[in-house]
Amino acid sequence: MRIVIAGGHGRIALRLERLLSARGDEVAGIIRTLEQGDDLRAAGAEPVLLDLESALVEEVAAHLQGADAAVFAAGAGPGSGAARKDTVDRGAAVLFADAAVRARVRRFLVVSSMGADPAHQGDEVFDAYLRAKGEADAYITRQEALDWTILRPGALTDEPGTGLVRMEAHTGRGSVPRDDVAAVLAELVDTPATAGLTLELISGSTPVSVAVKSVAGN
């Protein structure tokens, strides 16, 4: 498969790129600066220099041509204000979805957040983040040309992955290593039977492959 990842230098994305390239997939990661390219190449991915805050949909679609799947794993990141939560966590996700539709890439995964809700209340930056994520998710779920799956992890950690998770429509609060989020995404990419599902993810007792098969109805 050829898979294009938005936010290619993110901590989940780099892990996902390693997993996908190790199993023989062709991976491209969209990055904002040339300096990030070496890290992507080390992970087995092709770096694509493109700013999703300023790019046109046609530019993004050109990089998605011929892809089998697209993964939105971008985020404004810690230390960014409410304005960038809107331009990246909402705006870039919407742009990436529109570009996937234009490029006729049906399989579309989103790394969202537990608690994402367009109606979330509050004036703090994290409140703006949850609203932005929720608005992006709501937009993507309305795209009939996409076989979308939205993954909403709990609190992310850099602890080593265990390969054991709990993934359901609603799991309740919890944490999950980024290693395990990446492992779940790698399974979801080629499990189109999970299309149309919004799934929460935390650490648990079920092996990743079994958890994905379970939500896919297998």
Short mmCIF file of C-alpha atoms in Angstrom, two decimals:
data_model
loop_
_atom_site.label_atom_id
_atom_site.label_comp_id
_atom_site.label_asym_id
_atom_site.label_seq_id
_atom_site.Cartn_x
_atom_site.Cartn_y
_atom_site.Cartn_z
CA MET A 1 0.00 0.00 0.00
CA ARG A 2 0.96 3.65 -0.42
CA ILE A 3 0.01 5.66 2.66
CA VAL A 4 0.32 9.43 3.10
CA ILE A 5 0.50 10.79 6.65
CA ALA A 6 -0.21 14.41 7.55
CA GLY A 7 1.89 15.55 10.48
CA GLY A 8 4.63 13.17 9.42
CA HIS A 9 7.12 14.29 12.07
CA GLY A 10 4.73 13.84 14.99
CA ARG A 11 5.52 11.38 17.74
CA ILE A 12 2.72 9.02 16.72
CA ALA A 13 3.40 9.48 13.00
CA LEU A 14 7.10 8.58 13.22
CA ARG A 15 6.21 5.38 15.07
CA LEU A 16 3.54 4.57 12.48
CA GLU A 17 5.95 5.22 9.61
CA ARG A 18 8.43 2.73 11.07
CA LEU A 19 5.74 0.08 11.41
CA LEU A 20 4.33 0.57 7.91
CA SER A 21 7.68 0.71 6.15
CA ALA A 22 8.90 -2.37 8.07
CA ARG A 23 6.00 -4.39 6.71
CA GLY A 24 6.68 -3.24 3.16
CA ASP A 25 4.27 -0.36 2.67
CA GLU A 26 5.31 2.77 0.79
CA VAL A 27 4.95 5.70 3.19
CA ALA A 28 5.07 9.47 2.67
CA GLY A 29 4.94 11.94 5.53
CA ILE A 30 3.96 15.59 5.15
CA ILE A 31 6.32 17.88 7.09
CA ARG A 32 6.69 21.63 7.61
CA THR A 33 10.49 22.01 7.58
CA LEU A 34 13.34 20.43 5.64
CA GLU A 35 15.18 19.68 8.89
CA GLN A 36 12.55 17.09 9.77
CA GLY A 37 13.25 15.08 6.63
CA ASP A 38 16.14 13.03 8.02
CA ASP A 39 13.97 11.68 10.84
CA LEU A 40 11.36 10.53 8.31
CA ARG A 41 13.94 8.88 6.09
CA ALA A 42 15.33 7.08 9.15
CA ALA A 43 11.79 5.80 9.81
CA GLY A 44 11.53 4.54 6.23
CA ALA A 45 9.24 7.29 4.97
CA GLU A 46 9.50 9.75 2.09
CA PRO A 47 9.38 13.35 3.38
CA VAL A 48 6.96 15.71 1.62
CA LEU A 49 7.48 19.41 2.37
CA LEU A 50 4.10 21.14 2.58
CA ASP A 51 2.51 23.59 5.02
CA LEU A 52 -1.06 22.46 5.64
CA GLU A 53 -1.91 25.83 7.17
CA SER A 54 -1.33 27.64 3.88
CA ALA A 55 -1.52 24.99 1.13
CA LEU A 56 -4.29 24.89 -1.44
CA VAL A 57 -6.45 21.79 -1.70
CA GLU A 58 -5.08 21.13 -5.20
CA GLU A 59 -1.51 21.06 -3.85
CA VAL A 60 -2.39 18.57 -1.14
CA ALA A 61 -4.42 16.42 -3.54
CA ALA A 62 -1.43 16.20 -5.88
CA HIS A 63 0.58 14.50 -3.11
CA LEU A 64 -2.31 12.13 -2.41
CA GLN A 65 -2.66 10.93 -6.00
CA GLY A 66 -2.26 7.16 -6.19
CA ALA A 67 -2.37 6.64 -2.42
CA ASP A 68 -4.33 3.76 -0.94
CA ALA A 69 -4.89 5.48 2.40
CA ALA A 70 -4.42 8.83 4.13
CA VAL A 71 -3.80 9.37 7.84
CA PHE A 72 -4.31 12.73 9.56
CA ALA A 73 -1.92 12.77 12.52
CA ALA A 74 -1.07 16.48 12.56
CA GLY A 75 -1.54 18.79 15.51
CA ALA A 76 -0.58 22.29 16.57
CA GLY A 77 1.24 20.75 19.53
CA PRO A 78 2.05 21.88 23.07
CA GLY A 79 2.65 25.57 23.55
CA SER A 80 0.45 26.65 20.65
CA GLY A 81 -2.47 28.98 21.23
CA ALA A 82 -6.15 28.70 20.42
CA ALA A 83 -5.67 30.24 16.97
CA ARG A 84 -3.39 27.42 15.84
CA LYS A 85 -5.68 24.80 17.31
CA ASP A 86 -8.19 26.11 14.79
CA THR A 87 -5.83 26.38 11.81
CA VAL A 88 -4.14 22.99 12.35
CA ASP A 89 -6.36 20.68 14.40
CA ARG A 90 -9.49 21.79 12.56
CA GLY A 91 -8.46 23.59 9.38
CA ALA A 92 -5.66 21.29 8.25
CA ALA A 93 -7.81 18.22 8.95
CA VAL A 94 -10.63 19.61 6.82
CA LEU A 95 -8.17 20.50 4.04
CA PHE A 96 -6.62 17.03 4.13
CA ALA A 97 -10.06 15.41 3.93
CA ASP A 98 -11.08 17.62 1.01
CA ALA A 99 -7.81 16.77 -0.75
CA ALA A 100 -8.38 13.04 -0.20
CA VAL A 101 -11.83 13.33 -1.74
CA ARG A 102 -10.37 15.21 -4.72
CA ALA A 103 -7.61 12.61 -5.15
CA ARG A 104 -10.15 9.78 -4.75
CA VAL A 105 -8.40 8.27 -1.75
CA ARG A 106 -11.21 6.56 0.11
CA ARG A 107 -9.47 5.12 3.19
CA PHE A 108 -9.02 7.97 5.66
CA LEU A 109 -7.89 7.72 9.28
CA VAL A 110 -7.92 10.50 11.85
CA VAL A 111 -5.96 10.71 15.08
CA SER A 112 -8.41 12.71 17.18
CA SER A 113 -8.67 13.03 20.96
CA MET A 114 -10.84 11.62 23.66
CA GLY A 115 -13.31 14.35 24.60
CA ALA A 116 -13.33 15.95 21.14
CA ASP A 117 -16.64 17.77 20.78
CA PRO A 118 -17.62 20.77 18.63
CA ALA A 119 -19.89 21.91 21.46
CA HIS A 120 -17.24 21.61 24.18
CA GLN A 121 -17.44 24.53 26.61
CA GLY A 122 -14.59 26.52 28.13
CA ASP A 123 -12.14 29.31 27.43
CA GLU A 124 -8.79 27.57 28.00
CA VAL A 125 -6.51 26.53 25.13
CA PHE A 126 -7.27 22.85 25.76
CA ASP A 127 -10.99 23.65 25.46
CA ALA A 128 -10.29 25.24 22.07
CA TYR A 129 -8.32 22.12 21.12
CA LEU A 130 -11.21 19.78 21.95
CA ARG A 131 -13.63 21.98 20.00
CA ALA A 132 -11.27 22.10 17.00
CA LYS A 133 -10.84 18.33 17.02
CA GLY A 134 -14.59 17.87 17.40
CA GLU A 135 -15.36 20.22 14.51
CA ALA A 136 -12.85 18.39 12.28
CA ASP A 137 -14.29 15.01 13.21
CA ALA A 138 -17.83 16.20 12.52
CA TYR A 139 -16.82 17.50 9.09
CA ILE A 140 -15.03 14.29 8.14
CA THR A 141 -17.93 12.08 9.17
CA ARG A 142 -20.10 13.94 6.65
CA GLN A 143 -17.83 13.04 3.71
CA GLU A 144 -19.58 10.23 1.88
CA ALA A 145 -16.61 9.80 -0.47
CA LEU A 146 -14.36 8.77 2.45
CA ASP A 147 -14.17 5.43 4.24
CA TRP A 148 -13.20 7.20 7.46
CA THR A 149 -12.26 5.86 10.86
CA ILE A 150 -11.72 8.27 13.74
CA LEU A 151 -9.45 7.13 16.56
CA ARG A 152 -9.67 9.00 19.87
CA PRO A 153 -6.84 7.97 22.19
CA GLY A 154 -6.81 8.78 25.88
CA ALA A 155 -3.90 10.53 27.56
CA LEU A 156 -0.78 9.82 25.49
CA THR A 157 2.42 8.55 27.12
CA ASP A 158 5.90 7.69 25.90
CA GLU A 159 6.02 4.49 27.93
CA PRO A 160 6.95 1.39 25.90
CA GLY A 161 3.94 -0.14 24.21
CA THR A 162 2.44 -3.31 25.62
CA GLY A 163 0.45 -4.32 22.54
CA LEU A 164 -2.60 -4.61 24.82
CA VAL A 165 -5.45 -2.13 24.45
CA ARG A 166 -9.10 -1.44 25.01
CA MET A 167 -10.86 0.02 21.97
CA GLU A 168 -14.59 0.68 21.89
CA ALA A 169 -17.02 3.44 21.01
CA HIS A 170 -16.70 4.56 24.64
CA THR A 171 -13.95 3.26 26.89
CA GLY A 172 -13.95 5.78 29.72
CA ARG A 173 -10.87 7.78 30.65
CA GLY A 174 -7.41 6.27 30.61
CA SER A 175 -3.95 6.54 29.12
CA VAL A 176 -2.22 4.76 26.27
CA PRO A 177 1.38 4.66 24.99
CA ARG A 178 2.01 6.27 21.62
CA ASP A 179 3.59 2.96 20.56
CA ASP A 180 0.21 1.26 20.93
CA VAL A 181 -1.66 4.06 19.16
CA ALA A 182 0.66 3.63 16.18
CA ALA A 183 0.19 -0.15 16.25
CA VAL A 184 -3.59 0.27 16.20
CA LEU A 185 -3.39 2.74 13.30
CA ALA A 186 -1.25 0.31 11.32
CA GLU A 187 -3.94 -2.35 11.73
CA LEU A 188 -6.79 0.06 10.98
CA VAL A 189 -5.23 1.29 7.73
CA ASP A 190 -5.97 -1.99 5.99
CA THR A 191 -9.12 -2.91 7.91
CA PRO A 192 -11.77 -1.08 5.85
CA ALA A 193 -14.52 -2.86 7.79
CA THR A 194 -13.89 -0.26 10.52
CA ALA A 195 -15.04 2.53 8.18
CA GLY A 196 -17.70 4.74 9.71
CA LEU A 197 -16.56 4.11 13.29
CA THR A 198 -15.40 6.59 15.92
CA LEU A 199 -13.35 4.65 18.47
CA GLU A 200 -11.84 5.52 21.83
CA LEU A 201 -8.55 3.86 22.77
CA ILE A 202 -6.81 3.27 26.09
CA SER A 203 -4.50 0.61 27.48
CA GLY A 204 -6.24 -2.65 28.24
CA SER A 205 -5.92 -6.41 28.06
CA THR A 206 -6.73 -7.19 24.42
CA PRO A 207 -3.99 -7.66 21.79
CA VAL A 208 -4.09 -4.92 19.16
CA SER A 209 -4.95 -7.21 16.24
CA VAL A 210 -7.76 -8.85 18.21
CA ALA A 211 -9.14 -5.45 19.27
CA VAL A 212 -9.23 -4.25 15.68
CA LYS A 213 -10.88 -7.45 14.44
CA SER A 214 -13.43 -7.15 17.22
CA VAL A 215 -14.55 -3.62 16.31
CA ALA A 216 -14.54 -4.62 12.64
CA GLY A 217 -17.05 -7.32 13.47
CA ASN A 218 -14.73 -10.27 12.82
#
